[in-house]
mmCIF file of N, CA and C in Angstrom:
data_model
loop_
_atom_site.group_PDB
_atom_site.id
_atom_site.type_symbol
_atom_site.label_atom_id
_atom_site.label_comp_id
_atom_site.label_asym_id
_atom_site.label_seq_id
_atom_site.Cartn_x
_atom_site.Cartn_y
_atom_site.Cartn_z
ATOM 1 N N UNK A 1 -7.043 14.685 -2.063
ATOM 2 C CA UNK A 1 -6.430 13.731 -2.959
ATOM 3 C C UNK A 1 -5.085 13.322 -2.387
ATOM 4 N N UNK A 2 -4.887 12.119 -2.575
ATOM 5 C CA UNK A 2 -3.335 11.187 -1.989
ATOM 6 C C UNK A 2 -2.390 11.530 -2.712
ATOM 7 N N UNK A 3 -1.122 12.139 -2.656
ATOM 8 C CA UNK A 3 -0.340 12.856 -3.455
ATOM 9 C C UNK A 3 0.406 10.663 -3.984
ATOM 10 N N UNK A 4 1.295 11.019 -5.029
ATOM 11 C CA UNK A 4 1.998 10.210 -5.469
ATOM 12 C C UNK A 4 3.322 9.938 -5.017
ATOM 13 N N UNK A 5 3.601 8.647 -5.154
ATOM 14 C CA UNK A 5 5.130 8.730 -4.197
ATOM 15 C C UNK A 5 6.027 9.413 -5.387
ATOM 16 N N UNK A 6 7.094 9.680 -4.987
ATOM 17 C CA UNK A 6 8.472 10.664 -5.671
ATOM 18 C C UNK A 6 8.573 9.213 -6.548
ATOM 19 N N UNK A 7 9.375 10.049 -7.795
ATOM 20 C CA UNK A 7 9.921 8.861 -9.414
ATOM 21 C C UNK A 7 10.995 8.663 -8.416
ATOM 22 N N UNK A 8 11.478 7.852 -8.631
ATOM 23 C CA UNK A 8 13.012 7.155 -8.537
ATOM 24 C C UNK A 8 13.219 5.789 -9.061
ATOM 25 N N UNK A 9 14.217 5.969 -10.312
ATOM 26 C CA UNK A 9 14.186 4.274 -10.260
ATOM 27 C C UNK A 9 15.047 3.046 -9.461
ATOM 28 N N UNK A 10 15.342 4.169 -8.344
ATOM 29 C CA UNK A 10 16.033 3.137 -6.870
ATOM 30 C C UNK A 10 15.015 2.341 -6.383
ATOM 31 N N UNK A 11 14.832 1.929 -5.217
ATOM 32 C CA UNK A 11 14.061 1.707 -4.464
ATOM 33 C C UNK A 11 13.417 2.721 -3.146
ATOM 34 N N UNK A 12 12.442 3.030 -2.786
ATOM 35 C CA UNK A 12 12.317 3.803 -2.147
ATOM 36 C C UNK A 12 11.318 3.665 -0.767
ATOM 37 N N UNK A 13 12.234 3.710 0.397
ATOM 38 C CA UNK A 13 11.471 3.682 2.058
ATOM 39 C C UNK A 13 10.908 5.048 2.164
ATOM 40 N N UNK A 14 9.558 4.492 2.859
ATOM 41 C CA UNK A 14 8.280 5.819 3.086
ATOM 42 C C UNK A 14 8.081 5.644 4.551
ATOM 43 N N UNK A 15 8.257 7.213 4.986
ATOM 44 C CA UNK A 15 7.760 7.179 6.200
ATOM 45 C C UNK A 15 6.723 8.410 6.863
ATOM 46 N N UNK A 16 6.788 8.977 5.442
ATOM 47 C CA UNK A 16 5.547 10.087 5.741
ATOM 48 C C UNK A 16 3.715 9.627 5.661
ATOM 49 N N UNK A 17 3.040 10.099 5.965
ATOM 50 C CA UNK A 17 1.557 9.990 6.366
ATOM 51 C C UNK A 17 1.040 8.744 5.167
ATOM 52 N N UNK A 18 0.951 9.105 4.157
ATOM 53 C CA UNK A 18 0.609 8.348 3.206
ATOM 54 C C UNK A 18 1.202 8.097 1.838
ATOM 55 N N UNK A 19 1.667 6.758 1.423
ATOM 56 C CA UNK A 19 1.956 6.721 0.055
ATOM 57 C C UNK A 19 0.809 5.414 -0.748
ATOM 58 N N UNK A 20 1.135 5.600 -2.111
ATOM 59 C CA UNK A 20 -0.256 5.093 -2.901
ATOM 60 C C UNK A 20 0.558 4.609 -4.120
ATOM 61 N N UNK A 21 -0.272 3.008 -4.371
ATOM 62 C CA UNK A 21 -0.039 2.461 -5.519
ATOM 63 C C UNK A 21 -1.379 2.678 -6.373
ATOM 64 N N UNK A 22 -0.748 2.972 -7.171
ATOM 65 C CA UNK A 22 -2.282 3.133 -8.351
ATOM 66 C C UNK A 22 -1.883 2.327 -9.587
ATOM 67 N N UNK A 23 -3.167 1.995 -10.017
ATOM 68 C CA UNK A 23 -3.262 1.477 -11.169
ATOM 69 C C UNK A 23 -4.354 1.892 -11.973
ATOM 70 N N UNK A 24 -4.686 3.286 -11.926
ATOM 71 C CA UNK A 24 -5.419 3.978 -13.000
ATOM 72 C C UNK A 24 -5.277 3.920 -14.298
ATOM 73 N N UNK A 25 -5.866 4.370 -14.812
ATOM 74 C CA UNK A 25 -5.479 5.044 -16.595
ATOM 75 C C UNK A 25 -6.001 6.754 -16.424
ATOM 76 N N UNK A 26 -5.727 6.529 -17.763
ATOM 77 C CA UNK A 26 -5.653 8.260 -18.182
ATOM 78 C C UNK A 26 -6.753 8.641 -18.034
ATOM 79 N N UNK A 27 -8.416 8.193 -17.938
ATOM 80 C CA UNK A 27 -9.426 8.266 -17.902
ATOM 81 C C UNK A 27 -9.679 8.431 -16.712
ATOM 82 N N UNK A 28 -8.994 7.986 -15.605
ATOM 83 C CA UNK A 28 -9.332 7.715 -13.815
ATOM 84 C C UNK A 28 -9.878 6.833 -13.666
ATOM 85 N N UNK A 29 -10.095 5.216 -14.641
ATOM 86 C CA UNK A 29 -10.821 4.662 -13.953
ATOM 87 C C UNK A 29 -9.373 3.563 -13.612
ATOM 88 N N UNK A 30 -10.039 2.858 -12.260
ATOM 89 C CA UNK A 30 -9.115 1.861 -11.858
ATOM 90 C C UNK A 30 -8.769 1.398 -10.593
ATOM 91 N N UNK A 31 -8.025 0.747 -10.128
ATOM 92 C CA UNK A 31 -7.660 0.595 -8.765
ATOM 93 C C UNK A 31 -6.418 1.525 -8.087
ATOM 94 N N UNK A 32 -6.362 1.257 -6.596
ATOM 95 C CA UNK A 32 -5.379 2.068 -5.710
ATOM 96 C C UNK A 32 -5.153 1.445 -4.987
ATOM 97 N N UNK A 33 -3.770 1.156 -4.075
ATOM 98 C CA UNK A 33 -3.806 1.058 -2.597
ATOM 99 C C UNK A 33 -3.476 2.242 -1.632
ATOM 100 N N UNK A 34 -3.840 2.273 -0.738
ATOM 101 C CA UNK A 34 -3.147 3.306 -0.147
ATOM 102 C C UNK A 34 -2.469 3.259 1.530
ATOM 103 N N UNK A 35 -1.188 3.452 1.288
ATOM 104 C CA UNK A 35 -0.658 2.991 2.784
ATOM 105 C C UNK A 35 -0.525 3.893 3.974
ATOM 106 N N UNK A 36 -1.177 4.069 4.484
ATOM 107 C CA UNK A 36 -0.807 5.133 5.966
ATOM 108 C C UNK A 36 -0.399 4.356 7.432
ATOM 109 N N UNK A 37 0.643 5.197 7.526
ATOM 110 C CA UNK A 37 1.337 4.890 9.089
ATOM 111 C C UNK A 37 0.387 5.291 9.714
ATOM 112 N N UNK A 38 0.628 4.276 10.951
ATOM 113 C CA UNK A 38 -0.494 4.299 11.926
ATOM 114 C C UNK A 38 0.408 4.003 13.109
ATOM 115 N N UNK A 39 0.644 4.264 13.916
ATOM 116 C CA UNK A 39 1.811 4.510 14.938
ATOM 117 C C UNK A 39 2.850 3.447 14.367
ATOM 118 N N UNK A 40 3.274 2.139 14.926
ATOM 119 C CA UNK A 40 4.334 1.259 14.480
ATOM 120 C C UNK A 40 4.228 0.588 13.307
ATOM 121 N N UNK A 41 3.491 0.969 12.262
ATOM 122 C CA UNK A 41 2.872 -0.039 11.310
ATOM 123 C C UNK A 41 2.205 0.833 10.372
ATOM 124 N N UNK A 42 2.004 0.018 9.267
ATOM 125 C CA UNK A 42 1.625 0.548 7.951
ATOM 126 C C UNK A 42 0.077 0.155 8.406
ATOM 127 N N UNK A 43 -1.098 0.875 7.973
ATOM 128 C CA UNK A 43 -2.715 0.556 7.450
ATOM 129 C C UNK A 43 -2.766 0.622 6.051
ATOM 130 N N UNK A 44 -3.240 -0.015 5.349
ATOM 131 C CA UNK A 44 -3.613 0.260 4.229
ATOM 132 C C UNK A 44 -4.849 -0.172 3.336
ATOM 133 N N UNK A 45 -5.387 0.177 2.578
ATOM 134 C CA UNK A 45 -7.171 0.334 2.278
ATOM 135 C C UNK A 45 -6.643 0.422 0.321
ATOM 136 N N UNK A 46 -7.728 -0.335 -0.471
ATOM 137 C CA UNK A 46 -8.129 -0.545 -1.366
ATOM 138 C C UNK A 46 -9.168 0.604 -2.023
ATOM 139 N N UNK A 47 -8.749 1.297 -3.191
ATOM 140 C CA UNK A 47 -10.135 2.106 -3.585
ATOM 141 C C UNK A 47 -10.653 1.825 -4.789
ATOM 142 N N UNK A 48 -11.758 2.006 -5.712
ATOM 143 C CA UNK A 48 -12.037 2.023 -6.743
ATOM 144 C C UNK A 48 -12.174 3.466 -7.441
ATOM 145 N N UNK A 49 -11.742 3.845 -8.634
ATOM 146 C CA UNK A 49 -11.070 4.993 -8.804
ATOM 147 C C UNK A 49 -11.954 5.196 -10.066
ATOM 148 N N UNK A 50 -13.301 5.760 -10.306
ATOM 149 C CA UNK A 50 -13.696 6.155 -11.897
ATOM 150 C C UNK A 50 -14.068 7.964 -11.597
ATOM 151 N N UNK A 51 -13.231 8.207 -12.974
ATOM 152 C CA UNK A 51 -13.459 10.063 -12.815
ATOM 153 C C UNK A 51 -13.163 10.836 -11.912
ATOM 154 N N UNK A 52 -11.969 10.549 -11.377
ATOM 155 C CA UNK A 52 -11.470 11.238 -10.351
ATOM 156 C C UNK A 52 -12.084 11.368 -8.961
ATOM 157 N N UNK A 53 -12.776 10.246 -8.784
ATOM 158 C CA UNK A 53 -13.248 9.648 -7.555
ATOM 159 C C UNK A 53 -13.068 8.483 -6.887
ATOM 160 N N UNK A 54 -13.117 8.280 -5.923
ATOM 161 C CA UNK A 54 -12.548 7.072 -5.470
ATOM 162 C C UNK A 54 -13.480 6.770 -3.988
ATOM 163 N N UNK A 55 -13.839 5.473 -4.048
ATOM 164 C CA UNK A 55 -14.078 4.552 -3.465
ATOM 165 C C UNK A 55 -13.733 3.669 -2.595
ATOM 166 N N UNK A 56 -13.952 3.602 -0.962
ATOM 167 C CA UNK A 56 -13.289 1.962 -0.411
ATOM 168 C C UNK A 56 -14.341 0.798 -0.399
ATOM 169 N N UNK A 57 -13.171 0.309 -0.817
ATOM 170 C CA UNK A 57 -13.605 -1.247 -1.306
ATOM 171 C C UNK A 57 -13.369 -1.923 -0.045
ATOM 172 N N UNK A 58 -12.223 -2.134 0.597
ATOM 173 C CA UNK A 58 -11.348 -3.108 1.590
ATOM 174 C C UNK A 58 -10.325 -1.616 2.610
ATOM 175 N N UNK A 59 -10.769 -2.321 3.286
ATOM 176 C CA UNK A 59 -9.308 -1.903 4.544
ATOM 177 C C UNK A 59 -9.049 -2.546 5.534
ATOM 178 N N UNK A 60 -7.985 -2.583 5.781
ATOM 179 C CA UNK A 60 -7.240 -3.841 6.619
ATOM 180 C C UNK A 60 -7.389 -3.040 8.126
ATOM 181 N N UNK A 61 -7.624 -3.952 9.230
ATOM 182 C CA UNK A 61 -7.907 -3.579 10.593
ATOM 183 C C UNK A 61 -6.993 -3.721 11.671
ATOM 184 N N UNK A 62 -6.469 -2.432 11.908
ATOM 185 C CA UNK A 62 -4.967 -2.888 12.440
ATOM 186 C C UNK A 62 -5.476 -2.714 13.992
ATOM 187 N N UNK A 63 -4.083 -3.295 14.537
ATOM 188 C CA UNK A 63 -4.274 -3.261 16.190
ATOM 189 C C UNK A 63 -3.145 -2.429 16.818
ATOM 190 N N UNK A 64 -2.806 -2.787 17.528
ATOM 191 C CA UNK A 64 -1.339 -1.612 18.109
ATOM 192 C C UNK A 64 -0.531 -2.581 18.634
ATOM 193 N N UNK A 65 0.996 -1.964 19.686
ATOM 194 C CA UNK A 65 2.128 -2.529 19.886
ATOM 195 C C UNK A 65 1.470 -3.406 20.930
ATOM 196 N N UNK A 66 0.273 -2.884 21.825
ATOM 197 C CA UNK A 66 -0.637 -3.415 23.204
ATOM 198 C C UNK A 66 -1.095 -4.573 23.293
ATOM 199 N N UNK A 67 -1.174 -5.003 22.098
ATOM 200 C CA UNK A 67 -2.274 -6.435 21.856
ATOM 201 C C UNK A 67 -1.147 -7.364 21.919
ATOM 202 N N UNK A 68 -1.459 -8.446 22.267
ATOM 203 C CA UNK A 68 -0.550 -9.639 22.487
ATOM 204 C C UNK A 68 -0.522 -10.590 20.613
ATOM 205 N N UNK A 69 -2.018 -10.441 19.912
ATOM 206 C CA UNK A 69 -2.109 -10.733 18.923
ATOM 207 C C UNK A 69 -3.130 -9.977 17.912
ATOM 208 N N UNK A 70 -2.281 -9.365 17.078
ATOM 209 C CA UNK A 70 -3.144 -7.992 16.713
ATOM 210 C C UNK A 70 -4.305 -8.609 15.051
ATOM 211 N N UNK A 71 -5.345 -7.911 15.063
ATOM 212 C CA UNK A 71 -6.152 -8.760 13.599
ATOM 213 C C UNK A 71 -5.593 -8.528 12.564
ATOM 214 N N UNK A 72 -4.400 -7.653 12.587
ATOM 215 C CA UNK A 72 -3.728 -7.708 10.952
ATOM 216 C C UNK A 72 -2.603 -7.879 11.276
ATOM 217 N N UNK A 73 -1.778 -8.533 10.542
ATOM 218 C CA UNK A 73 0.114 -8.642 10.589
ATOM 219 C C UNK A 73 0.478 -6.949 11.134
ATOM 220 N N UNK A 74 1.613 -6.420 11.544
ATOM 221 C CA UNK A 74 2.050 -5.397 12.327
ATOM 222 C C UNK A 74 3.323 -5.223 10.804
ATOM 223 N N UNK A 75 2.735 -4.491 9.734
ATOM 224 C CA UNK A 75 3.467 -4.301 8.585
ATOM 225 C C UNK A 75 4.304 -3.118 8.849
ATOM 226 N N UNK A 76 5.811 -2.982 9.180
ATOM 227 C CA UNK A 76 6.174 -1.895 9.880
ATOM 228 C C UNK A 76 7.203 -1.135 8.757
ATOM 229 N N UNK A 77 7.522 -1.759 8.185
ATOM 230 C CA UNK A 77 8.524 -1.309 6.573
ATOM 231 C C UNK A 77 8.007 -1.197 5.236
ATOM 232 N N UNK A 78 7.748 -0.365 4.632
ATOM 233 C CA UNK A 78 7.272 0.192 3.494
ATOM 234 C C UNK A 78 8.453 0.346 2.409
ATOM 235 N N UNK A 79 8.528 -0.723 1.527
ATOM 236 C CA UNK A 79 9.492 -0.021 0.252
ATOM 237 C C UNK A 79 8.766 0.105 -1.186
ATOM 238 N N UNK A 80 9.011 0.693 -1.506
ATOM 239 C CA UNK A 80 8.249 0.716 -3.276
ATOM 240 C C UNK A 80 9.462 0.835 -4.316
ATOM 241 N N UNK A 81 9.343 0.064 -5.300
ATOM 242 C CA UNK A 81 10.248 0.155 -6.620
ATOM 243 C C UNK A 81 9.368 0.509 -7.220
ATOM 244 N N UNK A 82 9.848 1.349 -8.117
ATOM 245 C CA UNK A 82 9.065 1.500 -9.902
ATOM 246 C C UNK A 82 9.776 0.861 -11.477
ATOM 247 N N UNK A 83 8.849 -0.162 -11.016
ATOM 248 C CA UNK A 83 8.865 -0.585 -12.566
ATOM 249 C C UNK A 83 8.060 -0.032 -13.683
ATOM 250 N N UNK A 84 8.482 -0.343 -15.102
ATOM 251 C CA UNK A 84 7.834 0.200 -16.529
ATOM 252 C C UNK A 84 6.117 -0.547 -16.500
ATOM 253 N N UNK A 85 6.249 -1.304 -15.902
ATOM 254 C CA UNK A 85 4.713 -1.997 -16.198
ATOM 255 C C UNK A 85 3.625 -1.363 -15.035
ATOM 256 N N UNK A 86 4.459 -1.443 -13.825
ATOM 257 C CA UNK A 86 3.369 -0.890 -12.552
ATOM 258 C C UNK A 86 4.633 -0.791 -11.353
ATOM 259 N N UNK A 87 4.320 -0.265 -10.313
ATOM 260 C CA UNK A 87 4.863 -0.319 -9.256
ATOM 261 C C UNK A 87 5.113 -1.394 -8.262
ATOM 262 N N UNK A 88 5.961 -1.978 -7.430
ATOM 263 C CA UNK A 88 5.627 -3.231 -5.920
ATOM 264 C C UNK A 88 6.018 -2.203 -5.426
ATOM 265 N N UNK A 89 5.372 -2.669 -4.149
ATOM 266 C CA UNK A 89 6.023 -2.462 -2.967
ATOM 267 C C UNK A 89 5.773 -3.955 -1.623
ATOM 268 N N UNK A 90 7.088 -3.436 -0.856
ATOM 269 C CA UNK A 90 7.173 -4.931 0.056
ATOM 270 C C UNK A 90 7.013 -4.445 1.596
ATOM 271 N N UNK A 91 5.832 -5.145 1.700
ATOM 272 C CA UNK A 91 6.208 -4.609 3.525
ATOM 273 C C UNK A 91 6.125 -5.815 4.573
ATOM 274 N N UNK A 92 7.260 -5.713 4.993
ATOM 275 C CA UNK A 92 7.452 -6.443 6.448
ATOM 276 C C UNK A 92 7.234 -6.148 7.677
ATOM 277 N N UNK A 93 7.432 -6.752 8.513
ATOM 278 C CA UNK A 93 7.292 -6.726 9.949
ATOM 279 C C UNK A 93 6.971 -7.784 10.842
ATOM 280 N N UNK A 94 7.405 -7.395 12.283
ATOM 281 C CA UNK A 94 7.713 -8.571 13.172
ATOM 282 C C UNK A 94 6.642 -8.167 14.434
ATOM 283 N N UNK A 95 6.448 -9.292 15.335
ATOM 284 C CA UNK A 95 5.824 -8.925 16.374
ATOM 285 C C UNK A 95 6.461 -10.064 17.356
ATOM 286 N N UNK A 96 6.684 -9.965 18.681
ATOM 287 C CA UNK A 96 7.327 -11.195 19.570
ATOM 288 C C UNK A 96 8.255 -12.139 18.539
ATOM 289 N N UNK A 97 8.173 -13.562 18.509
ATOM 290 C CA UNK A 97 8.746 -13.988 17.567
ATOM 291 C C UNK A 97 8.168 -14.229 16.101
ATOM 292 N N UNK A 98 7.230 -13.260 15.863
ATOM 293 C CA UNK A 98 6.365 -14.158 14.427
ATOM 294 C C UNK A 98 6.989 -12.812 13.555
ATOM 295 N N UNK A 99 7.198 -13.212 12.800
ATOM 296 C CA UNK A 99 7.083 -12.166 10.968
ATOM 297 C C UNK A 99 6.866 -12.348 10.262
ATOM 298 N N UNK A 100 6.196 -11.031 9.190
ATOM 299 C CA UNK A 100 5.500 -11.014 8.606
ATOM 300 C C UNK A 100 5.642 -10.339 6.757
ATOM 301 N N UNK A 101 5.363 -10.598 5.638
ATOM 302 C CA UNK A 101 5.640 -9.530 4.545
ATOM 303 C C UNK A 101 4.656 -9.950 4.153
ATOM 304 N N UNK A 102 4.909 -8.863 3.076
ATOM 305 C CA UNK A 102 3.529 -8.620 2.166
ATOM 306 C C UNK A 102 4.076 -8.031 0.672
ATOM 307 N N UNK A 103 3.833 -8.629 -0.630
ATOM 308 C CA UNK A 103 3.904 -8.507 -1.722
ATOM 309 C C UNK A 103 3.077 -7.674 -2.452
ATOM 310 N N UNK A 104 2.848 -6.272 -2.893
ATOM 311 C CA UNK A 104 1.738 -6.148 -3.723
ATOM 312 C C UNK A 104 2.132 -5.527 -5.248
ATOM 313 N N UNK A 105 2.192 -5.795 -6.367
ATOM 314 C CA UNK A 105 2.207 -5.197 -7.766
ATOM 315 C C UNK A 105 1.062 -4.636 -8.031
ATOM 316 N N UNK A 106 1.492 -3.756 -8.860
ATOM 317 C CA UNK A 106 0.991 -2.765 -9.501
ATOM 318 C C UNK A 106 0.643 -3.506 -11.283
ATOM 319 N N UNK A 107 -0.286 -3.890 -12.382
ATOM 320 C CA UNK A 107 -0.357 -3.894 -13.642
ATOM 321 C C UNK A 107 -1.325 -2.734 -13.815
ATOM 322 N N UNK A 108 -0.544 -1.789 -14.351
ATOM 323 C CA UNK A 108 -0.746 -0.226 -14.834
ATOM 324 C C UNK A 108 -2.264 -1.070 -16.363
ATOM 325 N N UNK A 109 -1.389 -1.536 -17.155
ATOM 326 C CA UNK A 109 -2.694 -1.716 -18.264
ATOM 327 C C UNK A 109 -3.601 -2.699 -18.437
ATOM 328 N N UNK A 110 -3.686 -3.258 -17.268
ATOM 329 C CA UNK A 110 -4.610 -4.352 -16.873
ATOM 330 C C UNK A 110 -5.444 -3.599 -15.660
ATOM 331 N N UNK A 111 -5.656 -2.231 -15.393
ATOM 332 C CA UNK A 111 -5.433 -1.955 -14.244
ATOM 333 C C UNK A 111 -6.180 -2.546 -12.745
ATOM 334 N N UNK A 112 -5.338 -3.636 -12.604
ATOM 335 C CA UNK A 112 -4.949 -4.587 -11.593
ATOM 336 C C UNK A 112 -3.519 -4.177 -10.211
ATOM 337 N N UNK A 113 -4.317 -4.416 -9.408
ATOM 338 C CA UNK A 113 -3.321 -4.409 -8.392
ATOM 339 C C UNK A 113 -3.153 -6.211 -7.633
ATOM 340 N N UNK A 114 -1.997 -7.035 -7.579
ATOM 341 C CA UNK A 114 -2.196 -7.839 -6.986
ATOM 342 C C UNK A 114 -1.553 -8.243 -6.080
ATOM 343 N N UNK A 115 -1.704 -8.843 -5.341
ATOM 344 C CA UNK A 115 -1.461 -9.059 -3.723
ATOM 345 C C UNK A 115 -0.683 -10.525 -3.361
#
């Protein structure tokens, strides 16, 4: 099981193995994302979550620093806020001259994650 990122109501940079947006309920059913470093860059994969199981739905196909143009953006910064409704988090990153972010919320009672 994907542990949960630490409460803080700062903002908070991740740089350990994996952190996870969820949008469960109390029941387990619902959505997740889940972000793992992968050498310079975030991977991250979609699950479906009923009864304390979980499912991939989606995962994004990363490339490395080697490729001249890699099949997913090179997402290299991970921040997460916690808000009362659901969690964001924002991740950026650059490659030669192009950059890149990424928006995703958390709606905890819709349980929706959107992108």
């Amino acid at each position: 099981m994907v542990p949960n990122p630490p409460s803080s109501a700062e903002p908070n940079s991740y740089e350990s193995a994996e952190q996870v947006l969820s949008a469960v309920d109390d029941a387990g059913r619902g959505l997740r994302v889940v972000f793992e470093r992968r050498g310079d860059r975030f991977a991250h994969r979609v699950e479906l979550c009923v009864g304390g199981r979980s499912q991939l739905l989606l995962r994004s196909i990363e490339g490395d620093d080697s490729e001249l143009w890699p099949p997913s953006p090179p997402l290299q910064q991970l921040s997460v806020e916690e808000r009362a409704d659901g969690d964001v988090a924002l991740l950026v990153g650059m490659a030669g001259k192009s950059h890149w972010s990424a928006s995703i919320a958390v709606e905890r009672a819709a349980r929706r994650i959107v992108y």
